[in-house]
mmCIF file with all atom_site columns, C-alpha atoms in Angstrom:
data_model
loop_
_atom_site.group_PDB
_atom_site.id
_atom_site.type_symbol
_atom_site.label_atom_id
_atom_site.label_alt_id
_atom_site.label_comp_id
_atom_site.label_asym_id
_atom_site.label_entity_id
_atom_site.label_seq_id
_atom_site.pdbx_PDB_ins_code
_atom_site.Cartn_x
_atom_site.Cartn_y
_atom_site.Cartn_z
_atom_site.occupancy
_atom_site.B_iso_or_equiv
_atom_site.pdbx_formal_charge
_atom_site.auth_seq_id
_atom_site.auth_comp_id
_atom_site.auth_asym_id
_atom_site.auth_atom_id
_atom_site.pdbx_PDB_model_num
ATOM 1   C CA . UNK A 1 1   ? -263.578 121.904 43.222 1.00 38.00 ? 710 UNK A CA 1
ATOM 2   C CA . UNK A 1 2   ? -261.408 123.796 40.365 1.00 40.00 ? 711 UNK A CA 1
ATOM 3   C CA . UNK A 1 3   ? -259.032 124.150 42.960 1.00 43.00 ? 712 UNK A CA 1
ATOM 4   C CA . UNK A 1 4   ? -258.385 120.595 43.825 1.00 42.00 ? 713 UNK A CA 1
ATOM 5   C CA . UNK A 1 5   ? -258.069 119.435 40.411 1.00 42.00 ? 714 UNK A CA 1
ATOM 6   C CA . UNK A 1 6   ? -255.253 121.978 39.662 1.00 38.00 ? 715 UNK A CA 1
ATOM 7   C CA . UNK A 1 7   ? -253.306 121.619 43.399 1.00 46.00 ? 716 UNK A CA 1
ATOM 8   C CA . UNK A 1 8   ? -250.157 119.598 43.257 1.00 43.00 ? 717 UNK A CA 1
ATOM 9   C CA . UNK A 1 9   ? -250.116 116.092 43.999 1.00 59.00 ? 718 UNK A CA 1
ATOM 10  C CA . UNK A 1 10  ? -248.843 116.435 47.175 1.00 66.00 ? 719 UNK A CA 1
ATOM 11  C CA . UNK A 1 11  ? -248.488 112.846 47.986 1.00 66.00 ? 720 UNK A CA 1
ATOM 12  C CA . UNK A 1 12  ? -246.758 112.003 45.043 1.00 71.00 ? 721 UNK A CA 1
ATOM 13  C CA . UNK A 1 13  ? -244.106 115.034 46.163 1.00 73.00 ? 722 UNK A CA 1
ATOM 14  C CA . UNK A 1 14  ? -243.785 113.410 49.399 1.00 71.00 ? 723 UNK A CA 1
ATOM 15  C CA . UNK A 1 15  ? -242.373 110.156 47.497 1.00 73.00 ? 724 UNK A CA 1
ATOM 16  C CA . UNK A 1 16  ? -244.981 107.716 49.673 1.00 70.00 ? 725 UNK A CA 1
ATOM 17  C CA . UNK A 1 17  ? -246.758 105.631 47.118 1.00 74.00 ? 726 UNK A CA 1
ATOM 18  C CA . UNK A 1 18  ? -246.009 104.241 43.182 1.00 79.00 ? 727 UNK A CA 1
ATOM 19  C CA . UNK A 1 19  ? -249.458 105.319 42.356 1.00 81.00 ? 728 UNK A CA 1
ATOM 20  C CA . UNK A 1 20  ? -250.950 108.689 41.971 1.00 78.00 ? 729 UNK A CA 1
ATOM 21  C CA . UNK A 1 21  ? -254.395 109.391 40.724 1.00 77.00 ? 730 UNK A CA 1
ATOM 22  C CA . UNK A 1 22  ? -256.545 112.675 40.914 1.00 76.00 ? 731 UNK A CA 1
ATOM 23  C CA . UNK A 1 23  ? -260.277 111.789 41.096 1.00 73.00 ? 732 UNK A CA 1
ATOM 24  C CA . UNK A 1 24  ? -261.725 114.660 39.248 1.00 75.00 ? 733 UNK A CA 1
ATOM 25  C CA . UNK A 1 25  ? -259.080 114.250 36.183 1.00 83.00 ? 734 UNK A CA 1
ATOM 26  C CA . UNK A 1 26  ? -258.581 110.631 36.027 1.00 84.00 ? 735 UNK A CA 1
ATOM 27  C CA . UNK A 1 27  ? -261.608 107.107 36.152 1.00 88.00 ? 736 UNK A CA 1
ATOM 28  C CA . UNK A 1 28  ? -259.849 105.655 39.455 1.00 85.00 ? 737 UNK A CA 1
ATOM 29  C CA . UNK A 1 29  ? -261.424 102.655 38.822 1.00 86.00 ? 738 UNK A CA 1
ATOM 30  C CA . UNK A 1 30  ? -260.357 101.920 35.949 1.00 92.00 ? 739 UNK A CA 1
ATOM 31  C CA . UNK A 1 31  ? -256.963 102.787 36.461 1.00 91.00 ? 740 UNK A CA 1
ATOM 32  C CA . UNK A 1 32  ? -256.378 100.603 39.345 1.00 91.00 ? 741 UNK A CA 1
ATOM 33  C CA . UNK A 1 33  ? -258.191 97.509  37.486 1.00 90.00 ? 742 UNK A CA 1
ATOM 34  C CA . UNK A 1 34  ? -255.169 98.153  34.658 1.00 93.00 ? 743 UNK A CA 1
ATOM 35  C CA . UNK A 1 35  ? -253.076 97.619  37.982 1.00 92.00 ? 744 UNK A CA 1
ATOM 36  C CA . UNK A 1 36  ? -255.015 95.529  39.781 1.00 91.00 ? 745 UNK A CA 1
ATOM 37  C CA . UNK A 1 37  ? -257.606 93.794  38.495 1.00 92.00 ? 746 UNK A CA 1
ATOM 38  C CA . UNK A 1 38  ? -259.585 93.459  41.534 1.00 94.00 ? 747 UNK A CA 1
ATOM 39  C CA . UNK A 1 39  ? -258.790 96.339  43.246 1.00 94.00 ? 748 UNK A CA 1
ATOM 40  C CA . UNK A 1 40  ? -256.998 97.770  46.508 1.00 94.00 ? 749 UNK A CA 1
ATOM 41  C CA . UNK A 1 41  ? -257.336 95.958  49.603 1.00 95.00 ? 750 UNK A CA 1
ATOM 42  C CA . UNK A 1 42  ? -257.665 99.856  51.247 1.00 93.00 ? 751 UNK A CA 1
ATOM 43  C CA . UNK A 1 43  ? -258.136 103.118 50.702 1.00 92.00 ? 752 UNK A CA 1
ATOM 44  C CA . UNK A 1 44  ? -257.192 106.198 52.378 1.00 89.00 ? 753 UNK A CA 1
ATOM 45  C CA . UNK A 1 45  ? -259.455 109.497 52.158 1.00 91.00 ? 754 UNK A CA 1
ATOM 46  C CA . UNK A 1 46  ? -257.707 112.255 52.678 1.00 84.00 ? 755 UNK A CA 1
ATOM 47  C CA . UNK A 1 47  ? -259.016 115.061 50.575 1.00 83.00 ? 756 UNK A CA 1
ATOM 48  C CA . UNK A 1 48  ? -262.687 115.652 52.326 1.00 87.00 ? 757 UNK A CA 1
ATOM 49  C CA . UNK A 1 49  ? -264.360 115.966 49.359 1.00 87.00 ? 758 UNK A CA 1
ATOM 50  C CA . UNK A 1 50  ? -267.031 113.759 47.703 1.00 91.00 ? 759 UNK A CA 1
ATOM 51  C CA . UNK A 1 51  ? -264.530 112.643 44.287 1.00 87.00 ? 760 UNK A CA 1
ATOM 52  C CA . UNK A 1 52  ? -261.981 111.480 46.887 1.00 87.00 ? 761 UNK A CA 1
ATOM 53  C CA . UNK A 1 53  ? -264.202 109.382 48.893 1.00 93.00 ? 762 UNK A CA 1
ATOM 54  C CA . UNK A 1 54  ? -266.608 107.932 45.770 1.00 93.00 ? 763 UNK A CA 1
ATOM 55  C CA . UNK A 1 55  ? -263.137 107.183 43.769 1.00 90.00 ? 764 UNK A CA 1
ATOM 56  C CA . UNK A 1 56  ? -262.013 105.142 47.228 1.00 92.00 ? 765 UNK A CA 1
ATOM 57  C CA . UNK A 1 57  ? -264.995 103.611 47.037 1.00 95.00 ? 766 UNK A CA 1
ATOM 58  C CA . UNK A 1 58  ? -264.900 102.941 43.412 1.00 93.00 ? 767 UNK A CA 1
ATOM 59  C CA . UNK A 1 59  ? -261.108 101.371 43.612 1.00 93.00 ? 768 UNK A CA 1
ATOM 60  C CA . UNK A 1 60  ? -261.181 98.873  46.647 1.00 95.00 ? 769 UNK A CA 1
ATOM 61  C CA . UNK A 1 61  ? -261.656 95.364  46.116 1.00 96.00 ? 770 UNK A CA 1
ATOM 62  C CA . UNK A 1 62  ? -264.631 93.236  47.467 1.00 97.00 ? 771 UNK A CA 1
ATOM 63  C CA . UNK A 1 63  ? -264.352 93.146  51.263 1.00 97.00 ? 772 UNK A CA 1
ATOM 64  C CA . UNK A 1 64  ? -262.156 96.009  51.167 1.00 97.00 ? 773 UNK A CA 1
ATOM 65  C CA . UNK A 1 65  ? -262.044 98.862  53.836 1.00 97.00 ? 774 UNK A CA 1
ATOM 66  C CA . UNK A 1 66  ? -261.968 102.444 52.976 1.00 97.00 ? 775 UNK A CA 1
ATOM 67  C CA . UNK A 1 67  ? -260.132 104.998 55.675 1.00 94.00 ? 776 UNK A CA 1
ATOM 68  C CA . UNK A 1 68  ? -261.825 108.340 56.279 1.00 94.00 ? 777 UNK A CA 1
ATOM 69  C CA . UNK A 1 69  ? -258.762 110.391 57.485 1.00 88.00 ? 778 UNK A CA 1
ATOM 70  C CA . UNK A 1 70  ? -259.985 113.926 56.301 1.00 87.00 ? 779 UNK A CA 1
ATOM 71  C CA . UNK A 1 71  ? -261.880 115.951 58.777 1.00 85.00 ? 780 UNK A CA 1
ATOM 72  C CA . UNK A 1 72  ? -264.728 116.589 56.372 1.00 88.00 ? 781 UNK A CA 1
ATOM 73  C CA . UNK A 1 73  ? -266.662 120.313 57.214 1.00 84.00 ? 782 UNK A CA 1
ATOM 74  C CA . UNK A 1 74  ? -269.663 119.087 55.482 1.00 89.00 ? 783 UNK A CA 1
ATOM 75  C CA . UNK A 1 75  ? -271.432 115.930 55.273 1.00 93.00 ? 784 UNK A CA 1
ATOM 76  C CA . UNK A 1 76  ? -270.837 113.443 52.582 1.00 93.00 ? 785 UNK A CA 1
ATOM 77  C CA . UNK A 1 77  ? -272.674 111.161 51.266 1.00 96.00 ? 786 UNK A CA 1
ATOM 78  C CA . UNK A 1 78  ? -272.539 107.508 50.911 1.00 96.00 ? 787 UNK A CA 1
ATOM 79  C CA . UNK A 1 79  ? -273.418 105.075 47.780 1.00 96.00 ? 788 UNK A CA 1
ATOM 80  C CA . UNK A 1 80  ? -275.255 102.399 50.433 1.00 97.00 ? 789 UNK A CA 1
ATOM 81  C CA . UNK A 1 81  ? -275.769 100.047 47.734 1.00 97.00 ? 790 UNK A CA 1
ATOM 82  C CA . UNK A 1 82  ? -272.090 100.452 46.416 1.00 95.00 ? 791 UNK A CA 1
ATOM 83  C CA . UNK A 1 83  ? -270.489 99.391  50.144 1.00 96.00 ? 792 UNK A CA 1
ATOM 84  C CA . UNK A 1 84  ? -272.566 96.629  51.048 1.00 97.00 ? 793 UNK A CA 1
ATOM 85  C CA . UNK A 1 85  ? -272.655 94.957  47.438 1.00 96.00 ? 794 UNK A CA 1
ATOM 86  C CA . UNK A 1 86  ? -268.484 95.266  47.404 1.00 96.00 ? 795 UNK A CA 1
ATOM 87  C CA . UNK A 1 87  ? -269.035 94.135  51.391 1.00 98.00 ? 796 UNK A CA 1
ATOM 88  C CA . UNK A 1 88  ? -266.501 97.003  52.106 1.00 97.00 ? 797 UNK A CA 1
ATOM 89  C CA . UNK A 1 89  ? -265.532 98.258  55.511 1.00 97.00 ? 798 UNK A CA 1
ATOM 90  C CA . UNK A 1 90  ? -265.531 101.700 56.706 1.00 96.00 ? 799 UNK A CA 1
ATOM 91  C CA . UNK A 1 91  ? -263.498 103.707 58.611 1.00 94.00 ? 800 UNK A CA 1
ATOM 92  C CA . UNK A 1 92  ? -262.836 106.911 60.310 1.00 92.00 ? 801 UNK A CA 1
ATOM 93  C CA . UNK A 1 93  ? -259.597 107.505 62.124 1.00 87.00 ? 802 UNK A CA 1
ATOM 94  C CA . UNK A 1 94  ? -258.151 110.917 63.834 1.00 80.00 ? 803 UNK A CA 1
ATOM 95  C CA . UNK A 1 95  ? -256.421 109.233 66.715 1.00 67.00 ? 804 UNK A CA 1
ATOM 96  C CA . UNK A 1 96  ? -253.349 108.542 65.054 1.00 67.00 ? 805 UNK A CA 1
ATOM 97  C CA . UNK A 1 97  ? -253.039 105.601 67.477 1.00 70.00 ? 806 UNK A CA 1
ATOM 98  C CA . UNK A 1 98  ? -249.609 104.428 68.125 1.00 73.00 ? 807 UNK A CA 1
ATOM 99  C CA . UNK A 1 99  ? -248.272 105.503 64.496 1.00 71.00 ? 808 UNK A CA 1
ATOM 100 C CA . UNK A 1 100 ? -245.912 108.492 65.691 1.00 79.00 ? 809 UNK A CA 1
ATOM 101 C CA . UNK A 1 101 ? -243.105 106.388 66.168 1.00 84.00 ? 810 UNK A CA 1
ATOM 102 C CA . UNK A 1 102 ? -243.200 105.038 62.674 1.00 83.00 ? 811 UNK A CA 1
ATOM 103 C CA . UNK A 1 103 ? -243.838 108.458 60.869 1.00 80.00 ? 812 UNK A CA 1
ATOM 104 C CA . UNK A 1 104 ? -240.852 110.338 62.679 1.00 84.00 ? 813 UNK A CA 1
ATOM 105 C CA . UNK A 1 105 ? -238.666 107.598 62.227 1.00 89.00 ? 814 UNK A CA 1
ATOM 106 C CA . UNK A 1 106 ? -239.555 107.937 57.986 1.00 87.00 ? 815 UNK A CA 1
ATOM 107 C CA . UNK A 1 107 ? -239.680 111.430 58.072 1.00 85.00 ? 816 UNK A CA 1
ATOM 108 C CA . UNK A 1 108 ? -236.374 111.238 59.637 1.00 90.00 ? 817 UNK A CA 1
ATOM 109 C CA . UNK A 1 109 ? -234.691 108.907 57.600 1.00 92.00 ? 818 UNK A CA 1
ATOM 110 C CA . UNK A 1 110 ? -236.144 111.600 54.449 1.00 87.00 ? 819 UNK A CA 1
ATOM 111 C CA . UNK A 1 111 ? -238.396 108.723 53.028 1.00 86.00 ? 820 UNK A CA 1
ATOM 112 C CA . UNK A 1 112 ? -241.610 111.355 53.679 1.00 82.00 ? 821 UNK A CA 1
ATOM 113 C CA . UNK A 1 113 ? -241.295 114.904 52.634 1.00 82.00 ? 822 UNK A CA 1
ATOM 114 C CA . UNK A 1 114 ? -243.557 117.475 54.663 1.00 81.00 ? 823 UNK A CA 1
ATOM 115 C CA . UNK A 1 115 ? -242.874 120.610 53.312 1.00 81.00 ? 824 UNK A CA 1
ATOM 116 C CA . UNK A 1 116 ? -245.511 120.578 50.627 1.00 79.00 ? 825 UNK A CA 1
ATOM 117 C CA . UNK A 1 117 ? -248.004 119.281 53.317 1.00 80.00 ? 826 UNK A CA 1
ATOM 118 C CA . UNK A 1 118 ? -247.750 122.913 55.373 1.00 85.00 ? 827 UNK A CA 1
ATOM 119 C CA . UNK A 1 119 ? -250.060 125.904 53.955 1.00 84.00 ? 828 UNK A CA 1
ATOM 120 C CA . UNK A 1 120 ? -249.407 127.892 56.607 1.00 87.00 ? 829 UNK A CA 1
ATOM 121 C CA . UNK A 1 121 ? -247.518 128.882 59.939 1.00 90.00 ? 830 UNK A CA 1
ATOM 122 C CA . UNK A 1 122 ? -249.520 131.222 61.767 1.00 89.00 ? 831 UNK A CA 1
ATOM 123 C CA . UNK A 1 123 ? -249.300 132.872 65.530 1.00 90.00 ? 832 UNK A CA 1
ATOM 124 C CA . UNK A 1 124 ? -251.772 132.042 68.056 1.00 90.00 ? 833 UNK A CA 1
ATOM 125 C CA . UNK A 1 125 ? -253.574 135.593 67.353 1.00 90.00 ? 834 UNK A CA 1
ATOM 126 C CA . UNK A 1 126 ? -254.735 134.256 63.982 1.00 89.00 ? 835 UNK A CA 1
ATOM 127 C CA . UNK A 1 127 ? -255.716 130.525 64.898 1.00 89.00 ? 836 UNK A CA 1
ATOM 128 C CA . UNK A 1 128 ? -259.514 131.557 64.302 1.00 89.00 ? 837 UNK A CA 1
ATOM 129 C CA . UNK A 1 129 ? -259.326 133.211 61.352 1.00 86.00 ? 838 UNK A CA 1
ATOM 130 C CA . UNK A 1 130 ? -256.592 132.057 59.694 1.00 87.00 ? 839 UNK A CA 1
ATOM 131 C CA . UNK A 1 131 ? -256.436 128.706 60.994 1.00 85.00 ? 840 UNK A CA 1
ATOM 132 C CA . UNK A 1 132 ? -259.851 127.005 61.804 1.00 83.00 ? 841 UNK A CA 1
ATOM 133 C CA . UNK A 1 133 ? -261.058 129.333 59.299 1.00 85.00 ? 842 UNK A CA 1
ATOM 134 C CA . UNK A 1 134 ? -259.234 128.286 56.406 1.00 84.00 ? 843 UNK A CA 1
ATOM 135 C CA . UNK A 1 135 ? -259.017 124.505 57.151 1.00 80.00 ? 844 UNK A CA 1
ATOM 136 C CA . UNK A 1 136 ? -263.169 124.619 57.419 1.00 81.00 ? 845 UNK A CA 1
ATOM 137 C CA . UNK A 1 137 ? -263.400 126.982 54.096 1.00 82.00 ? 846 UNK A CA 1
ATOM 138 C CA . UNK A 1 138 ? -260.728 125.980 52.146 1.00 80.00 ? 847 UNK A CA 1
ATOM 139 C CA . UNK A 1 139 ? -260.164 122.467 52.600 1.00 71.00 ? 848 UNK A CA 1
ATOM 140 C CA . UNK A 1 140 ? -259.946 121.755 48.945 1.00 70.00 ? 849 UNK A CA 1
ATOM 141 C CA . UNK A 1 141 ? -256.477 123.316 49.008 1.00 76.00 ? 850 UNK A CA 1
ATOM 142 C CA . UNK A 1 142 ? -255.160 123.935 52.886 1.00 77.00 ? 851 UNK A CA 1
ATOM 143 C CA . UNK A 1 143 ? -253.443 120.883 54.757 1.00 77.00 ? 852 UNK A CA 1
ATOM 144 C CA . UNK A 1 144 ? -251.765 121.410 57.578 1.00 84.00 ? 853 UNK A CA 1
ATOM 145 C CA . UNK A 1 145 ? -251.394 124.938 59.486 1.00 86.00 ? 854 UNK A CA 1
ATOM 146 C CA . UNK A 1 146 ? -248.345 125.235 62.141 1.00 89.00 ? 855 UNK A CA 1
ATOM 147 C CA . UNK A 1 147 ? -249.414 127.744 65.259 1.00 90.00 ? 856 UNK A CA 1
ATOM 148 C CA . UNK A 1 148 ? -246.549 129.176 67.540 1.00 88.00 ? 857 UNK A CA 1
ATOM 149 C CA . UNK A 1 149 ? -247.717 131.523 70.347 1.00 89.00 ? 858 UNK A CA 1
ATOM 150 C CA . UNK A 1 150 ? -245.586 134.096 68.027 1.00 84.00 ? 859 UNK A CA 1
ATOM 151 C CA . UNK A 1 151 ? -245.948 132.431 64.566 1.00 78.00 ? 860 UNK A CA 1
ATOM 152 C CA . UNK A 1 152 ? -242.128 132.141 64.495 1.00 80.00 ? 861 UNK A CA 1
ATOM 153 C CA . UNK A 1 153 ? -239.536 129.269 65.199 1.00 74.00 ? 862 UNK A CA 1
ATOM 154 C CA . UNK A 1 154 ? -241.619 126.941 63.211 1.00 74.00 ? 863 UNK A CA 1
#
């Protein structure tokens, strides 16, 4: 947990939101009533670890949906009470469904930086252990690993 608390804020390097909050550091909710005083219509989990999702929780507005889009290697759990008081929504997404366009075209255009989003480019000799292996162990810090057949050219 140390770790995530002292990684950069990656989102905030890739420029993609006004907003930038670190669950373990800062009271999300609080800090997005001083924005908003109802809270978020969404939130996005992307961290796969319990402060991320209970501070999504914590900051959407009643009726709001939270978006699980960390592959989480352990389960999490879930403040029942919490979602169906705030009548939230929730949901899970890996499918990526029909957003490519949209992301390449603001990559592109250099409105999303993705450098800070790569730990590692790796050959296809090391995608156990020091691919699956380190997105499973180490998701506090690792993001994204590239794999080449070769580990080069990426």
């Amino acid at each position: 947990m140390e770790d995530f608390a002292t990684e950069p804020k990656k989102a905030q390097e890739a420029q993609v939101a006004d907003y930038f909050f670190n669950p373990i550091e800062d009271d999300i909710q609080a800090k997005v009533h001083e924005i908003n005083e109802k809270g978020v219509d969404a939130a996005f989990e992307c961290t796969s670890v319990q402060p991320g999702f209970d501070a999504c929780l914590d900051a959407i507005r009643m009726g709001g949906t939270v978006v699980i889009v960390a592959i989480w290697g352990k389960p999490a759990s879930v403040d029942m009470a919490k979602l169906v008081i705030k009548e939230a929504n929730l949901l899970g997404t890996i499918a990526y469904n029909n957003t490519h366009p949209k992301t390449i075209d603001l990559v592109s255009i250099g409105k999303i930086k993705l450098d800070q989003f790569i730990t590692a480019k790796i050959g296809l000799d090391d995608l156990i252990d020091k691919g699956f292996d380190t997105l499973i162990h180490h998701n506090e810090t690792a993001v994204k690993i590239l794999v080449s057949p070769t580990g080069k050219g990426l």
